[in-house]
Structures are given as structure tokens and as C-alpha cells.
PDB file of C-alpha atoms in Angstrom:
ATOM      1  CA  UNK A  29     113.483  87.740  50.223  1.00  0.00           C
ATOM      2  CA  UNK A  30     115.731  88.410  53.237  1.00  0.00           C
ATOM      3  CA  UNK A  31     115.660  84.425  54.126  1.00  0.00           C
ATOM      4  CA  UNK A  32     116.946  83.168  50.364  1.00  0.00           C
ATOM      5  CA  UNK A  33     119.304  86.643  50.287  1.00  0.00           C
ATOM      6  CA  UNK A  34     120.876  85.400  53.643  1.00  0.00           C
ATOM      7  CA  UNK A  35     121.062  81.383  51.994  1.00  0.00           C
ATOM      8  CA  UNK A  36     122.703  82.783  49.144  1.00  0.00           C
ATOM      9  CA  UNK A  37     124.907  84.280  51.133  1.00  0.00           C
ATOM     10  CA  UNK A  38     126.296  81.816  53.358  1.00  0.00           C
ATOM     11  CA  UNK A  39     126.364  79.271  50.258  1.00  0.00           C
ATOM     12  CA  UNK A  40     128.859  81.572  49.040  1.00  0.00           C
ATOM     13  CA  UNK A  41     131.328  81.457  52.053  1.00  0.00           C
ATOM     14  CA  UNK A  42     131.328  78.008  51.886  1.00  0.00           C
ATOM     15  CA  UNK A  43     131.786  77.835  48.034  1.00  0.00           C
ATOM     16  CA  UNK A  44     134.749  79.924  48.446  1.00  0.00           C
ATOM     17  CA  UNK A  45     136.268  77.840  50.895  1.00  0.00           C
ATOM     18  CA  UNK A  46     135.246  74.413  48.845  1.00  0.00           C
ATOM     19  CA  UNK A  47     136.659  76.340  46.045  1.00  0.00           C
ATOM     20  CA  UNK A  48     140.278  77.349  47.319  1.00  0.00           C
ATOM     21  CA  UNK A  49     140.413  74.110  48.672  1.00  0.00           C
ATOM     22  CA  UNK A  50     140.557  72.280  46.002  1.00  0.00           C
ATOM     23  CA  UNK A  51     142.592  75.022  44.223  1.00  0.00           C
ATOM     24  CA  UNK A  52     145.333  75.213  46.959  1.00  0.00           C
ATOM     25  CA  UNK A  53     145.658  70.835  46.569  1.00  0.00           C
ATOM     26  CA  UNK A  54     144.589  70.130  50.075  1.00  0.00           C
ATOM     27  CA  UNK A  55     148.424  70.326  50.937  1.00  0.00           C
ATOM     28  CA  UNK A  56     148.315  69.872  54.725  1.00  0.00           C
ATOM     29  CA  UNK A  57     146.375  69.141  57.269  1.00  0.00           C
ATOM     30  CA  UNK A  58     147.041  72.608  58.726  1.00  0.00           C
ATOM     31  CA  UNK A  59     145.692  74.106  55.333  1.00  0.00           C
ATOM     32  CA  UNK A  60     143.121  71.605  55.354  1.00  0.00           C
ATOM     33  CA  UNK A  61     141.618  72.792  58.855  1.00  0.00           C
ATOM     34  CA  UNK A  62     141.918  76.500  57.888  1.00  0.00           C
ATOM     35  CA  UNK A  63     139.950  76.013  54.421  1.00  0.00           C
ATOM     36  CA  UNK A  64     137.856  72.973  56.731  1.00  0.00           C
ATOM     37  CA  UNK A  65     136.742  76.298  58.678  1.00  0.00           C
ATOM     38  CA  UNK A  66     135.561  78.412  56.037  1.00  0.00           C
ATOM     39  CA  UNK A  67     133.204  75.903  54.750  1.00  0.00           C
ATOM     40  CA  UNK A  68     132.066  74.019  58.284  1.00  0.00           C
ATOM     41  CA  UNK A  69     134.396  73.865  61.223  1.00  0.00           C
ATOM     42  CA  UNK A  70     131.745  71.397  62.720  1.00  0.00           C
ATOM     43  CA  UNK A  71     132.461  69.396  59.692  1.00  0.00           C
ATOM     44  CA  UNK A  72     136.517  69.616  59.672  1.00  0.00           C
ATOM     45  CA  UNK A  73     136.155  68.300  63.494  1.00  0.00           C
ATOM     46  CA  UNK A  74     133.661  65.698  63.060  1.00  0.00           C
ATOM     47  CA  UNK A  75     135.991  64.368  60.308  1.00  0.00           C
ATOM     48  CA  UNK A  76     139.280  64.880  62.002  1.00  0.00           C
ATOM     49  CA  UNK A  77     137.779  63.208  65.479  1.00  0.00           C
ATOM     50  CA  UNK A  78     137.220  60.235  62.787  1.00  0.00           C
ATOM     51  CA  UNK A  79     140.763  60.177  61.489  1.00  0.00           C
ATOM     52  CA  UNK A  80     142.251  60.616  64.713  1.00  0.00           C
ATOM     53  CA  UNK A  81     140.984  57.004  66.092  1.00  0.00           C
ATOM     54  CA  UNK A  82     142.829  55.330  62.600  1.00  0.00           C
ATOM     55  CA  UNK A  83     146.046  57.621  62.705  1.00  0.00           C
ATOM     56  CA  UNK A  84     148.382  58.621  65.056  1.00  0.00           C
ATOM     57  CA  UNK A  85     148.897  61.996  64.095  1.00  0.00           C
ATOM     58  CA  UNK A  86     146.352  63.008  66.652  1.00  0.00           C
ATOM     59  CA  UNK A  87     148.291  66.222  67.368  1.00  0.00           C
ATOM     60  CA  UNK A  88     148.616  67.890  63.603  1.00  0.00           C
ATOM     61  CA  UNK A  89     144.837  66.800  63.958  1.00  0.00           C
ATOM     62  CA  UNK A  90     143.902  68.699  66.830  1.00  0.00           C
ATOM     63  CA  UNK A  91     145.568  72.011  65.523  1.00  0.00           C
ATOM     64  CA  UNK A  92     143.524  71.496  62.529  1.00  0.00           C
ATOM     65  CA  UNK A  93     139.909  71.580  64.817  1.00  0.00           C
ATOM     66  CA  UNK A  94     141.780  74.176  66.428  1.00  0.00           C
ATOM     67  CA  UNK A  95     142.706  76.387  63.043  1.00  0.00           C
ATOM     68  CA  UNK A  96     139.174  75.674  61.609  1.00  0.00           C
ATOM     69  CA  UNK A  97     137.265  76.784  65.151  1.00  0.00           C
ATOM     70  CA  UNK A  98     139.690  80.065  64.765  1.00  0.00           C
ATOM     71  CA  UNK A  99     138.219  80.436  61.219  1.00  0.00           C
ATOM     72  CA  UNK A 100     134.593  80.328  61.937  1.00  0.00           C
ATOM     73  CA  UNK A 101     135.717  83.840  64.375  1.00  0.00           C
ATOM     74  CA  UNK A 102     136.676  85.122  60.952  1.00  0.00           C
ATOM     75  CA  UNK A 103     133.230  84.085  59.479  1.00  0.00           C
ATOM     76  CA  UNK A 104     131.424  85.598  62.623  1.00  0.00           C
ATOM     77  CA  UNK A 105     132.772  89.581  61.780  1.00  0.00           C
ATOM     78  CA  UNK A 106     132.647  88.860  57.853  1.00  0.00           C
ATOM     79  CA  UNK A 107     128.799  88.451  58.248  1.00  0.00           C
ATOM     80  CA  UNK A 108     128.387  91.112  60.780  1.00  0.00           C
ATOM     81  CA  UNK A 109     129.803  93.329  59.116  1.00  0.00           C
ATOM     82  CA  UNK A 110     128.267  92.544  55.504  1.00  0.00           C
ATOM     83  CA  UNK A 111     124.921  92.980  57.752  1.00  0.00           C
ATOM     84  CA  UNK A 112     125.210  95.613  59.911  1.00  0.00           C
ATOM     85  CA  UNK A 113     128.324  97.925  60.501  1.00  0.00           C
ATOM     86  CA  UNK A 114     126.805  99.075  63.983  1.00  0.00           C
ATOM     87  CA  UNK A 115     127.243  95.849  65.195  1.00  0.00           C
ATOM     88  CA  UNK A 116     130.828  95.056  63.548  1.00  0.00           C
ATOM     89  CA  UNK A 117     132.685  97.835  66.703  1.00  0.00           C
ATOM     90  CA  UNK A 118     130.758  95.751  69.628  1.00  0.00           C
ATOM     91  CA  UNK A 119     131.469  92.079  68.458  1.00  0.00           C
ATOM     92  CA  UNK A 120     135.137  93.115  66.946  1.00  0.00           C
ATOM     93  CA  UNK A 121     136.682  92.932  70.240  1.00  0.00           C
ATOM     94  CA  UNK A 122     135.783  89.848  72.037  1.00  0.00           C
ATOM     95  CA  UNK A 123     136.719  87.939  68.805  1.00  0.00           C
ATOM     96  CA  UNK A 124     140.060  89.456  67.929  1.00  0.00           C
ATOM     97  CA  UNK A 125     141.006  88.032  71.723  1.00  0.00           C
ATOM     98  CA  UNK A 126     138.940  84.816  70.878  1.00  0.00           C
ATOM     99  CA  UNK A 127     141.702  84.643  67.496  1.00  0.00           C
ATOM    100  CA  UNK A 128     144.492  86.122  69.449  1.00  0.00           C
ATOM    101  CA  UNK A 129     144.241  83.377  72.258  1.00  0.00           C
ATOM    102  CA  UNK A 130     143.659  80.330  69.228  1.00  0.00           C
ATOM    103  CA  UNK A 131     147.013  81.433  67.370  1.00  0.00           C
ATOM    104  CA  UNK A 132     149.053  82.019  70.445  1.00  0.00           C
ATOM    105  CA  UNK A 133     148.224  78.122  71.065  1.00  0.00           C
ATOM    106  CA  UNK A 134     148.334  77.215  67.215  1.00  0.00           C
ATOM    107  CA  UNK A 135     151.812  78.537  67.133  1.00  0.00           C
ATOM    108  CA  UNK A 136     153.193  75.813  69.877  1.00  0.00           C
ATOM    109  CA  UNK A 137     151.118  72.779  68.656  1.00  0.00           C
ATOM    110  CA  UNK A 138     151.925  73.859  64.760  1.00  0.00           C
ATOM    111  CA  UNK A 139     155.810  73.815  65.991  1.00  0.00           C
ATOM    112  CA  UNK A 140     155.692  70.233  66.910  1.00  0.00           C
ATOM    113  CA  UNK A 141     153.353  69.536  63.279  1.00  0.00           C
ATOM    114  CA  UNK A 142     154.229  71.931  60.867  1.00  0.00           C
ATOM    115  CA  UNK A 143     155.676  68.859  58.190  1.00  0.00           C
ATOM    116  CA  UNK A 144     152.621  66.599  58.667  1.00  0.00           C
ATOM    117  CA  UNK A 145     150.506  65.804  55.551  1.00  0.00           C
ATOM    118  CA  UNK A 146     146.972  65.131  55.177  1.00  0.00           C
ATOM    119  CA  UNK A 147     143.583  66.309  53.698  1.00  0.00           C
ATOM    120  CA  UNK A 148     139.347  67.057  54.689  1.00  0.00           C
ATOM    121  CA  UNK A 149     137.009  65.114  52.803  1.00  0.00           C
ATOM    122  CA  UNK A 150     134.049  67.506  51.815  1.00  0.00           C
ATOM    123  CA  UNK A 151     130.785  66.991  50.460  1.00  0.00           C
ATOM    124  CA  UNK A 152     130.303  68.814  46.918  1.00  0.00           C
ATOM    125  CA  UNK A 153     129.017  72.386  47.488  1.00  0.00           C
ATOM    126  CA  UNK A 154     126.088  72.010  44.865  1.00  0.00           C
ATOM    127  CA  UNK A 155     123.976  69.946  47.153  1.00  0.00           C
ATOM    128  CA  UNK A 156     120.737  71.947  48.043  1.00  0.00           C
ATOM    129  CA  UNK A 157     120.136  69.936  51.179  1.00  0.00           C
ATOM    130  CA  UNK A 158     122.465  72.157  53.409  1.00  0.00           C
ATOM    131  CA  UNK A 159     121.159  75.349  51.593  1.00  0.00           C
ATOM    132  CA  UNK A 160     117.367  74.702  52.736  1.00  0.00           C
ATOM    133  CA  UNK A 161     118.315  73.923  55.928  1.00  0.00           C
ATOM    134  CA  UNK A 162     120.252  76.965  56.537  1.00  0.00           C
ATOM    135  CA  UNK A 163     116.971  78.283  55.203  1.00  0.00           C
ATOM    136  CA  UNK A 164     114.583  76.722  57.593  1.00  0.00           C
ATOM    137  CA  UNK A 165     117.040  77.330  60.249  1.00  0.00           C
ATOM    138  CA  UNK A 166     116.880  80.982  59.805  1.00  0.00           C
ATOM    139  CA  UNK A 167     114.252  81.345  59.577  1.00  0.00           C
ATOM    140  CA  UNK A 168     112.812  79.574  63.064  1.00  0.00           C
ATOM    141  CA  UNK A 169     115.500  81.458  64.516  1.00  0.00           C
ATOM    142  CA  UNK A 170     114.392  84.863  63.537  1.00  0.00           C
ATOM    143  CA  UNK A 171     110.662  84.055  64.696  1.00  0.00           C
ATOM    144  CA  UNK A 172     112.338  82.826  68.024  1.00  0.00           C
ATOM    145  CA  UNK A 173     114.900  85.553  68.601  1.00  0.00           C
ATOM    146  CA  UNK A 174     111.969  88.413  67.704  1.00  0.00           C
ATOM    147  CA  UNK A 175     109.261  86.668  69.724  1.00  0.00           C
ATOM    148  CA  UNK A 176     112.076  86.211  72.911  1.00  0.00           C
ATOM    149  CA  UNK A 177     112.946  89.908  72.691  1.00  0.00           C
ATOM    150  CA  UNK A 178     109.035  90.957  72.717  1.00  0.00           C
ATOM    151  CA  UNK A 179     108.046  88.590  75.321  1.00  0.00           C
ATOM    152  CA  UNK A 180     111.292  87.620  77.284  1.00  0.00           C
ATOM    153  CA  UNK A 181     113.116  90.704  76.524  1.00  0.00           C
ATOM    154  CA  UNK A 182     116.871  89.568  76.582  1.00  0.00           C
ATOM    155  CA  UNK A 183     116.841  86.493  78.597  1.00  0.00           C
ATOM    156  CA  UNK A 184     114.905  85.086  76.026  1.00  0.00           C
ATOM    157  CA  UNK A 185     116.901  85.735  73.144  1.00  0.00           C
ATOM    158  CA  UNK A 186     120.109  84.479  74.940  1.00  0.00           C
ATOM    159  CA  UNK A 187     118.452  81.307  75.693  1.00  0.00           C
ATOM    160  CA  UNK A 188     117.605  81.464  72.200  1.00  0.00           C
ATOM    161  CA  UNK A 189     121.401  81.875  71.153  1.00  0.00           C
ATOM    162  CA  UNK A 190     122.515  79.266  73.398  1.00  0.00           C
ATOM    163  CA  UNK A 191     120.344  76.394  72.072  1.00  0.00           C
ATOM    164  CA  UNK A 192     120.730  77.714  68.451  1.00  0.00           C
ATOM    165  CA  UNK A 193     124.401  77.412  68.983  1.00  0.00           C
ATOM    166  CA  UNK A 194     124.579  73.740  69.374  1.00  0.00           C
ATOM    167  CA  UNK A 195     123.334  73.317  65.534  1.00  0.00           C
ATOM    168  CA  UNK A 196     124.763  76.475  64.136  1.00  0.00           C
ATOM    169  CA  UNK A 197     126.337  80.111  64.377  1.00  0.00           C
ATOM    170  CA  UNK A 198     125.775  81.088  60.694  1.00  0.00           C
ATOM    171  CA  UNK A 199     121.969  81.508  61.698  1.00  0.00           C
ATOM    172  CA  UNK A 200     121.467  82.847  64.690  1.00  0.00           C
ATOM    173  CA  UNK A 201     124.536  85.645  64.163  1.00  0.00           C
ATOM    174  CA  UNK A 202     122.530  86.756  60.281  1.00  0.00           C
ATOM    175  CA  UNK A 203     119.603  86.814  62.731  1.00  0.00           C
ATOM    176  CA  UNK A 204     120.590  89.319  65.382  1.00  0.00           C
ATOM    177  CA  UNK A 205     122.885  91.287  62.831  1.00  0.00           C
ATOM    178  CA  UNK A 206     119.222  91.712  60.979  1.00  0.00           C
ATOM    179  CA  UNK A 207     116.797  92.269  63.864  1.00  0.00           C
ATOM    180  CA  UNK A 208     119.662  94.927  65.617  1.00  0.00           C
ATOM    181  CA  UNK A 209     118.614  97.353  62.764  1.00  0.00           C
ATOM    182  CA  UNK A 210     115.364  96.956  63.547  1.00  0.00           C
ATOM    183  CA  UNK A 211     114.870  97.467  67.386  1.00  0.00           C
ATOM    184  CA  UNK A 212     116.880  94.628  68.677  1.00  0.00           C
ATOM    185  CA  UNK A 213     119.852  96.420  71.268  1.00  0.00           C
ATOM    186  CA  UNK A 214     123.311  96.326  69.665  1.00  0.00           C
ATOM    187  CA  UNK A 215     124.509  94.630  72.946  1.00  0.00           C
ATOM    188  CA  UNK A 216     122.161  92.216  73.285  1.00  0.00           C
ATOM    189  CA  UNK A 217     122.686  91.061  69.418  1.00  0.00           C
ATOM    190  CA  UNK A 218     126.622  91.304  70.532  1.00  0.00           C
ATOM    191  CA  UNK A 219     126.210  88.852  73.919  1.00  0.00           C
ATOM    192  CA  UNK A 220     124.113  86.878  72.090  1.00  0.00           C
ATOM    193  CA  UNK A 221     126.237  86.151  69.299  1.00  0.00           C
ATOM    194  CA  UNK A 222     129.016  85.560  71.738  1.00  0.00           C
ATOM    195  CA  UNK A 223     126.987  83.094  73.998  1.00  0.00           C
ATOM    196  CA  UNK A 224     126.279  81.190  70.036  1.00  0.00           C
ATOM    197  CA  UNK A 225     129.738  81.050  69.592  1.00  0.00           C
ATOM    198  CA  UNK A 226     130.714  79.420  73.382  1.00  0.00           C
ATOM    199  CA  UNK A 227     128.102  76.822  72.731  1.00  0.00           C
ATOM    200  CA  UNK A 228     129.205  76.023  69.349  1.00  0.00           C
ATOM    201  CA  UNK A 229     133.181  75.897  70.778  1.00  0.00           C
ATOM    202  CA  UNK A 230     131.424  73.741  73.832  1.00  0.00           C
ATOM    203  CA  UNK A 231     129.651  71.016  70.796  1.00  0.00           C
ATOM    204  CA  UNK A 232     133.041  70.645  68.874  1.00  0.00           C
ATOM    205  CA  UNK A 233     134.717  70.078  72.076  1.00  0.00           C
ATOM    206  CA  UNK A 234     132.324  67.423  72.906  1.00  0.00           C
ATOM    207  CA  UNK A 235     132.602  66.232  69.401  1.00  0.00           C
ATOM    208  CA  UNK A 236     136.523  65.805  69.844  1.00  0.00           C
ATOM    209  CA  UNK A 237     136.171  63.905  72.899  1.00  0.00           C
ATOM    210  CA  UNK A 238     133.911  61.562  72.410  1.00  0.00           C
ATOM    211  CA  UNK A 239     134.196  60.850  68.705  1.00  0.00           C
ATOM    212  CA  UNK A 240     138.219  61.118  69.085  1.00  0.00           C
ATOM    213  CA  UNK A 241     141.221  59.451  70.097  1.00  0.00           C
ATOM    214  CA  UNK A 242     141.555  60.403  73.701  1.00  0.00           C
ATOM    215  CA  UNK A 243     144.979  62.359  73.150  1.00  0.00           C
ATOM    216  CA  UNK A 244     143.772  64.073  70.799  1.00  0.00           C
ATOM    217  CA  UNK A 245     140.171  65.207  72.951  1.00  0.00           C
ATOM    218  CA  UNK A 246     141.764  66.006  75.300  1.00  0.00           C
ATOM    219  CA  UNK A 247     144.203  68.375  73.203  1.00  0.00           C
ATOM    220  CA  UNK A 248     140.957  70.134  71.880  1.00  0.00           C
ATOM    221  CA  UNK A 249     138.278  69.725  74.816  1.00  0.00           C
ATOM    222  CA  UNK A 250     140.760  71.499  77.408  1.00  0.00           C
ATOM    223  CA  UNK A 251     141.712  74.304  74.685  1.00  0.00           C
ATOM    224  CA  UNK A 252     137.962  74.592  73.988  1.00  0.00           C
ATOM    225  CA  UNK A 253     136.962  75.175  77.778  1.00  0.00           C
ATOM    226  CA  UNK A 254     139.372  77.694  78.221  1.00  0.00           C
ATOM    227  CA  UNK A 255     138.221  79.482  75.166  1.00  0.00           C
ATOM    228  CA  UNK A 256     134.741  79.068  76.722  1.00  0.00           C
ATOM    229  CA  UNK A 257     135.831  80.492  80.406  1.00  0.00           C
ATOM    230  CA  UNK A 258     137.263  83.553  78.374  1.00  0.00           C
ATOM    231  CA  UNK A 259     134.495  84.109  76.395  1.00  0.00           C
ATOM    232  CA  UNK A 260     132.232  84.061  79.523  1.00  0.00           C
ATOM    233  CA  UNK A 261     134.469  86.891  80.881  1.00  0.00           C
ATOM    234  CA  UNK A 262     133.859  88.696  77.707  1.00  0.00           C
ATOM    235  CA  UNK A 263     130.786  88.873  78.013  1.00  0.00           C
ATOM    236  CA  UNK A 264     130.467  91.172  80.802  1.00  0.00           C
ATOM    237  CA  UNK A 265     132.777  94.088  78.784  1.00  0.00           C
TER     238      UNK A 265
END
């Protein structure tokens, strides 16, 4: 019940985003990476790393993998706290400076792009291939995460976080905002979430670089790895 609850639930974040896209005309690229983010920031950088090697518009580009990484903070505390409140306090504060850092450097690179157009191509949000595999994801992850915490205690479920972040944060943070109600420490479920989210930034970044233009990689890659030294310092508050 908890598994489909949790699929239903996600589907509906990215519905909403696939839904105001479309409703808001896909005006800019700026918009586009913002909305991107709601639905799949892996996604909105995977396809703007694609674009970037045809256009020359590489820096609009890059502020839109920028935007849409900022987002998927947003997505991190809007799941927490549907989940678990307890949690919400812990993981507010090293994502408001995750966010505060991403539109301090938004602001200068959105300066120089602010009249660029340009749009995301999505998949249609009715497919039930991403759904199940949300599903299945969740799933393995919650079987890891409570096994790593019996057996490994928290080293285990941060090495679980770290390789679950490489495929997806959506997962492993419903997981830990679950299992902290039910035994799992509130700052382990916080640290892990966090170390998620560094690997996920660290994947894009790759993404960027190597499936990029190399102006605009490095744009994202060295923004990404200072988001990532940051977030490393977080984790020790």
C-alpha cells in the first residue's frame, strides 16, 4: 500500500510540472528548466547537454540545468515534509543554503540570458513505464536502507544513499522520510538524504560535461562541484 501510495505520489509532482508546462507555453528556456525540474531535472539536463552541442546558446542552457537542479531542492522538502514533519526542521537548513547558493549564481548567468528563447521536450506523463520503476525502485531501496541500518547501522545506509543517488533522489528521500518514523534516527535519514542529493548534483554534472558542449560543462560541472564541496560541509552541522 505504502509502495503504490508513494508512486502515486511522485506521479503527481511530475504531472503538475508536465501540466503547467504546457499551460505556461514553454516560453523560455529559463521557464523551461524551472518546470524541466519539477518533472525530472536529470531529464531537463540530459536534454539541454543535447541542445547545447547544436546551439550556441550554451549559457541560457546551463542556467536552465542550473534552475531545474535548484528545483529538485524544492521537491526534496515538499516530500519530506508531506512524509514526516520531524524530519522537515533537520533537512530545511542545508537546502535553503543549497537554493540560496543556486540563485545567487542564477541571478549573474540569468543577467547575461534573460531574453533567450527556447523549450524541454518531455515525454507524456501517462506512460506507466516511469511509474513502475519508481515502484521497483522504492521499493529495493527500502529493503536496502532497513537491512543497512540493522546490519551496518549508518554506514550502511549512507552507502546506500550514495549509490541510490546516481539513479534517483525521489526514492531513497520517500524511503528515509518513511523508515525515520519507524526507528530510523532523524539525522541519519537527514545526512543521508543530503549525501543522495550530492551524488545526484555529482551525475548531472557528469552528464553536462560529457554529453555537452564544453562551455557549457564546464559552466555546470564547476557550479555543481562547488555545490557538492558545500554540501559536504553541511553535512557535519
Amino acid at each position: 500500500f505504502v509502495i503504490w501510495l508513494m508512486v502515486v505520489f511522485i506521479s503527481g509532482i511530475s504531472f503538475a510540472g508536465y501540466i503547467l508546462m504546457k499551460w505556461l507555453g514553454e516560453k523560455g528556456i529559463v521557464l523551461g528548466g524551472i518546470l524541466g525540474g519539477i518533472v525530472s531535472s536529470t531529464a531537463t539536463t540530459t536534454s539541454f547537454a543535447q541542445r547545447s552541442k547544436r546551439e550556441k546558446m550554451y549559457g541560457s542552457l546551463a542556467l536552465g540545468v542550473i534552475l531545474a537542479n535548484g528545483v529538485m531542492f524544492v521537491r526534496i522538502l515538499l516530500e519530506v515534509f508531506v512524509l514526516n514533519r520531524e524530519l522537515f526542521l533537520p533537512i530545511l537548513f542545508p537546502m535553503l543554503i543549497l537554493m540560496l547558493i543556486t540563485a545567487v549564481f542564477s541571478f549573474f548567468l540569468w543577467r547575461k540570458s534573460r531574453n533567450v528563447k527556447g523549450k524541454i521536450q518531455l515525454g507524456s506523463p501517462f506512460t506507466l513505464g516511469p511509474a513502475l520503476k519508481f515502484g521497483v525502485i522504492f521499493a529495493v531501496i527500502l529493503g536496502l536502507v532497513k537491512l543497512a541500518d540493522v546490519y551496518l547501522s549508518s554506514q550502511g545506509v549512507y552507502l546506500v544513499s550514495f549509490i541510490s543517488g546516481f539513479a534517483d533522489v525521489d526514492a531513497i528521500t520517500v524511503s528515509l522520510s518513511q523508515l525515520s518514523q519507524s526507528g530510523l534516527s532523524l539525522d541519519i535519514a537527514k545526512n543521508g538524504i543530503l549525501i543522495a542529493t550530492l551524488t545526484n548534483i555529482a551525475a548531472k554534472g557528469g552528464i553536462a560535461y560529457w554529453f555537452g558542449r564544453k562551455e557549457f560543462g564546464r559552466i555546470v560541472l564547476w557550479f555543481f562541484v562547488a555545490l557538492i564541496i558545500v554540501g559536504i560541509g553541511l553535512l557535519w552541522f
